[in-house]
mmCIF file of C-alpha atoms in Angstrom:
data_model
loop_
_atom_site.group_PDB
_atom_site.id
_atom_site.type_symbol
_atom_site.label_atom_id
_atom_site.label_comp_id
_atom_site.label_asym_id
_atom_site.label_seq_id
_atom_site.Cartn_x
_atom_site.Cartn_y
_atom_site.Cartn_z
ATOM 1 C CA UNK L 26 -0.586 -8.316 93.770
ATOM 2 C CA UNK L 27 1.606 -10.721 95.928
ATOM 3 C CA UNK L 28 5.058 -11.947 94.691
ATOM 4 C CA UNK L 29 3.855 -15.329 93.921
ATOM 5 C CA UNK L 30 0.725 -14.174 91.414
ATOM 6 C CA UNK L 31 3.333 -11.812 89.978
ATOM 7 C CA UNK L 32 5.875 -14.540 89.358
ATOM 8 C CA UNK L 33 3.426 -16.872 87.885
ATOM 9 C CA UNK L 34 1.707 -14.538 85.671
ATOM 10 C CA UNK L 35 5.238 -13.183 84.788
ATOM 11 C CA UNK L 36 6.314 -16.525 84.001
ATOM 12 C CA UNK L 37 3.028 -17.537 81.893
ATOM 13 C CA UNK L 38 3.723 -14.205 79.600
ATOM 14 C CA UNK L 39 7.243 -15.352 79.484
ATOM 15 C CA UNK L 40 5.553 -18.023 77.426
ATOM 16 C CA UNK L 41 4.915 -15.678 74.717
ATOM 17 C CA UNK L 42 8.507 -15.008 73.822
ATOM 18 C CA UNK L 43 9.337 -18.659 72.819
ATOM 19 C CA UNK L 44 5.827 -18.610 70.520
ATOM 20 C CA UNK L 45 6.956 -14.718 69.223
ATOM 21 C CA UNK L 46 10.174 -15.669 67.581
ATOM 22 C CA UNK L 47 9.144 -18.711 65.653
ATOM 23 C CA UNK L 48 5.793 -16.674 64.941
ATOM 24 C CA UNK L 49 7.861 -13.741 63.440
ATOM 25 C CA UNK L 50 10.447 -15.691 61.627
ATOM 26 C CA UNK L 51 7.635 -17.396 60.016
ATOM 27 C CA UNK L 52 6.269 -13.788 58.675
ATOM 28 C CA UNK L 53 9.490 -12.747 58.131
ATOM 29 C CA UNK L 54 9.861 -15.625 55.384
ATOM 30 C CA UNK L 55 6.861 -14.450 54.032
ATOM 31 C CA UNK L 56 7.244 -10.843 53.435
ATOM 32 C CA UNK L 57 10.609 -10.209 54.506
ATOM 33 C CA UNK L 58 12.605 -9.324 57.789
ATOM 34 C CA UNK L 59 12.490 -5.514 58.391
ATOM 35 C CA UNK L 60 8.315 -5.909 57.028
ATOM 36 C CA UNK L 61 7.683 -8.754 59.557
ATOM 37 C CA UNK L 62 9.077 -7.078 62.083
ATOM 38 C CA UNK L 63 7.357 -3.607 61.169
ATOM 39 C CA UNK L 64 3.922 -5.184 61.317
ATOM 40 C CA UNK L 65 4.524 -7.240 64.296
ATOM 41 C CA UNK L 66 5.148 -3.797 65.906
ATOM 42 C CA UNK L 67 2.056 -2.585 63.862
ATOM 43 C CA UNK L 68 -0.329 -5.044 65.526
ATOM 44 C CA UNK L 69 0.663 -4.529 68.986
ATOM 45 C CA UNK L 70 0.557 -0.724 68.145
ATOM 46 C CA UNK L 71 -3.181 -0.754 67.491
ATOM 47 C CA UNK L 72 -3.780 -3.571 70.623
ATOM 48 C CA UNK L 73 -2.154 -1.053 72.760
ATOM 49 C CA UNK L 74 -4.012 2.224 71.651
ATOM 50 C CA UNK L 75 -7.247 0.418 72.354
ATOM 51 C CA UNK L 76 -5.634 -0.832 75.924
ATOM 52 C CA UNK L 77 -4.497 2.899 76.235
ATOM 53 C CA UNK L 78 -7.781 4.128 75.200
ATOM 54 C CA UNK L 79 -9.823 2.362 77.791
ATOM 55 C CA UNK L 80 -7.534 2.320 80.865
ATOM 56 C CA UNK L 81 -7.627 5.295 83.601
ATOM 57 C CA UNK L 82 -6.411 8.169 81.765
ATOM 58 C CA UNK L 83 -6.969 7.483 78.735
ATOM 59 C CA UNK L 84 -4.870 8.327 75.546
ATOM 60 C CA UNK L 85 -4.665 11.974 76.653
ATOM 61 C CA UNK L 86 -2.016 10.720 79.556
ATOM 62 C CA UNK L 87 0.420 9.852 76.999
ATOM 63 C CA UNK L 88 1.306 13.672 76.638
ATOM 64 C CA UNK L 89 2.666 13.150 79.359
ATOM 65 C CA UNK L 90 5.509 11.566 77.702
ATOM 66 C CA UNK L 91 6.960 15.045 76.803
ATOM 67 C CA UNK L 92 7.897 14.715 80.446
ATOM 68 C CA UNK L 93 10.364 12.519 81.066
ATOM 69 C CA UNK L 94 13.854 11.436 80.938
ATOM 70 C CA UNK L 95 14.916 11.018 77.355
ATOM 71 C CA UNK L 96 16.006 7.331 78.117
ATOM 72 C CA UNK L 97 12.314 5.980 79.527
ATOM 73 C CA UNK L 98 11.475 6.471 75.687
ATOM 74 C CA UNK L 99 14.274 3.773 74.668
ATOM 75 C CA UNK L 100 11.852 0.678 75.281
ATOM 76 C CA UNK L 101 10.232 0.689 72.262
ATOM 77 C CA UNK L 102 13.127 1.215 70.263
ATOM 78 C CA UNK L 103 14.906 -1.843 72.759
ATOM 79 C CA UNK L 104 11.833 -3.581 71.333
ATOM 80 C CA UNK L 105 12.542 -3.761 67.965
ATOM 81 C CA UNK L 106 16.078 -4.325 68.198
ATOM 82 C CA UNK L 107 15.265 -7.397 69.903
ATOM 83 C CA UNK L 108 12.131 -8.926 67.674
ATOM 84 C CA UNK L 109 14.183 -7.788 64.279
ATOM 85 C CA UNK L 110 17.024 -9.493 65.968
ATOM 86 C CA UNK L 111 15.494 -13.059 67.063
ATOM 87 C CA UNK L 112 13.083 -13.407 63.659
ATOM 88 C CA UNK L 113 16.608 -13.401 62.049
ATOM 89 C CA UNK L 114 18.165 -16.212 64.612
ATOM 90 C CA UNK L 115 15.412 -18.224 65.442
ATOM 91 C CA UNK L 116 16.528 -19.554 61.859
ATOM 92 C CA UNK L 117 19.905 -20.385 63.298
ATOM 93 C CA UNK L 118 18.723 -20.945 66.247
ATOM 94 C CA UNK L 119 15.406 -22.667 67.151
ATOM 95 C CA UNK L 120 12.987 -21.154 69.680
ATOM 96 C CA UNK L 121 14.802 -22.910 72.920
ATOM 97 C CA UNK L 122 18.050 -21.680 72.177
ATOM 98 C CA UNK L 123 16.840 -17.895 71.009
ATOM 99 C CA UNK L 124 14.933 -17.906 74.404
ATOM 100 C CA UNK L 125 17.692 -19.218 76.604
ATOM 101 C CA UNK L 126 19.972 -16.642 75.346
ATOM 102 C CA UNK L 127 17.230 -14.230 75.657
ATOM 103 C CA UNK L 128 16.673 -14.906 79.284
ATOM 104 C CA UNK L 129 20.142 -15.415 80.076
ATOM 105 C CA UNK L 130 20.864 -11.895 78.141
ATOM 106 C CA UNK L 131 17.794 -10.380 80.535
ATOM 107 C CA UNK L 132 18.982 -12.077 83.825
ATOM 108 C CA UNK L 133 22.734 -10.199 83.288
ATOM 109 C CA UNK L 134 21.893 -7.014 82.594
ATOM 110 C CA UNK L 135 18.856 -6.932 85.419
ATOM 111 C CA UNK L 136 21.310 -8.070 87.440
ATOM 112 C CA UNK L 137 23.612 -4.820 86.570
ATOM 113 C CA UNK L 138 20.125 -2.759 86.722
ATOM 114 C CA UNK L 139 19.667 -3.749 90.351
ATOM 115 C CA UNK L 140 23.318 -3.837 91.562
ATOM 116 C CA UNK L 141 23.409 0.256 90.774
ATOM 117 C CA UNK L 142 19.703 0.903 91.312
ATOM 118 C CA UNK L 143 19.486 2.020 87.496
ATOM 119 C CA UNK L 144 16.560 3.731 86.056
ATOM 120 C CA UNK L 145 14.779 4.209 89.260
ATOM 121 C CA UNK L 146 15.186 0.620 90.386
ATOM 122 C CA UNK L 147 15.496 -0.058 93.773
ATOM 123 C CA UNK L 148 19.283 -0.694 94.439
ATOM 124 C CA UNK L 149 19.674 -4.703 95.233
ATOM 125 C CA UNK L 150 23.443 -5.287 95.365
ATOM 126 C CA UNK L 151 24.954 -8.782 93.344
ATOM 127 C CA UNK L 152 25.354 -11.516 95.863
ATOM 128 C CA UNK L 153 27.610 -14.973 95.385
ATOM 129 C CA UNK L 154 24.400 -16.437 95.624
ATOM 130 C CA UNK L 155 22.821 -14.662 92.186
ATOM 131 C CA UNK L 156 26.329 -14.783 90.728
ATOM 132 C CA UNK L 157 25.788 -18.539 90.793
ATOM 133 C CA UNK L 158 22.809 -18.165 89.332
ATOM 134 C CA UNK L 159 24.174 -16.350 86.797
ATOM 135 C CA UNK L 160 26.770 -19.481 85.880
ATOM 136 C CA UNK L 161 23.769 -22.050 85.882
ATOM 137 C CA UNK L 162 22.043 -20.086 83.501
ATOM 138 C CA UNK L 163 24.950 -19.240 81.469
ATOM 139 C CA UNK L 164 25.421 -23.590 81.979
ATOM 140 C CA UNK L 165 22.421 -24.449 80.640
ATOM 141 C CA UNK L 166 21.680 -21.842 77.928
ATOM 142 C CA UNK L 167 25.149 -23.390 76.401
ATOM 143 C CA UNK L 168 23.829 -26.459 76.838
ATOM 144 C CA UNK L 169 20.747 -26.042 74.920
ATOM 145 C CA UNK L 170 22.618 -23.340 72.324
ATOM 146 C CA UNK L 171 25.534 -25.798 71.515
ATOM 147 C CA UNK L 172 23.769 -28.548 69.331
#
């Protein structure tokens, strides 16, 4: 896949988070916050094991898990900090300013990810120009947080 289809359909999911906050705040005022977020995990569980189930492999690749690193197993638990966290501020909030912080949140520590080639990334040192980048962001996400 090129850069551009990547960024586009990386962008287009990006979509989702602004919809999955308001979604699970919604759920969380119906059933409560630790619940809502439990079965949002619940329903993307059983998506994924028929994803798993039908991509190459198979569910018998996940033993494969046993494998690695103790910290590639952190992503689902990263996860659910972050949807019990924003079903809880989205309250606060509103979807524009949970996802601004979210992105802005995202953008730093990538940024810290690539500087030191982290977790097998390739190593892409921080540059004035993405520290500027940084500060716009930061701008703007306190722009649309401070209301």
């Amino acid at each position: 896949m090129d850069r551009g289809t990547a960024a586009i359909l990386t962008a287009g999911v990006g979509c989702f988070i602004a919809l999955q906050a308001p979604i699970n705040a919604g759920l969380s005022r119906a059933i409560g916050s630790a619940q809502a977020a439990f079965t949002s995990f619940a329903i993307g569980t059983v998506l994924l094991c028929f994803v798993a189930a039908l991509a190459k492999g198979g569910l018998g690749s996940i033993g494969g898990a046993r494998h690695v690193a103790w910290y590639y197993l952190l992503g689902g638990a990263l996860g659910a900090a972050y949807v019990s966290t924003v079903l809880i501020t989205v309250r606060t909030l509103g979807a524009g300013p949970v996802t601004a912080a979210t992105v802005a949140g995202q953008l730093t520590a990538a940024l810290i990810v690539d500087q030191f080639g982290l977790l097998g990334v390739v190593k892409s040192p921080i540059t004035l120009i993405k520290v500027v980048g940084v500060l716009l962001l930061a701008a703007g996400t306190y722009l649309i947080v401070r209301e």
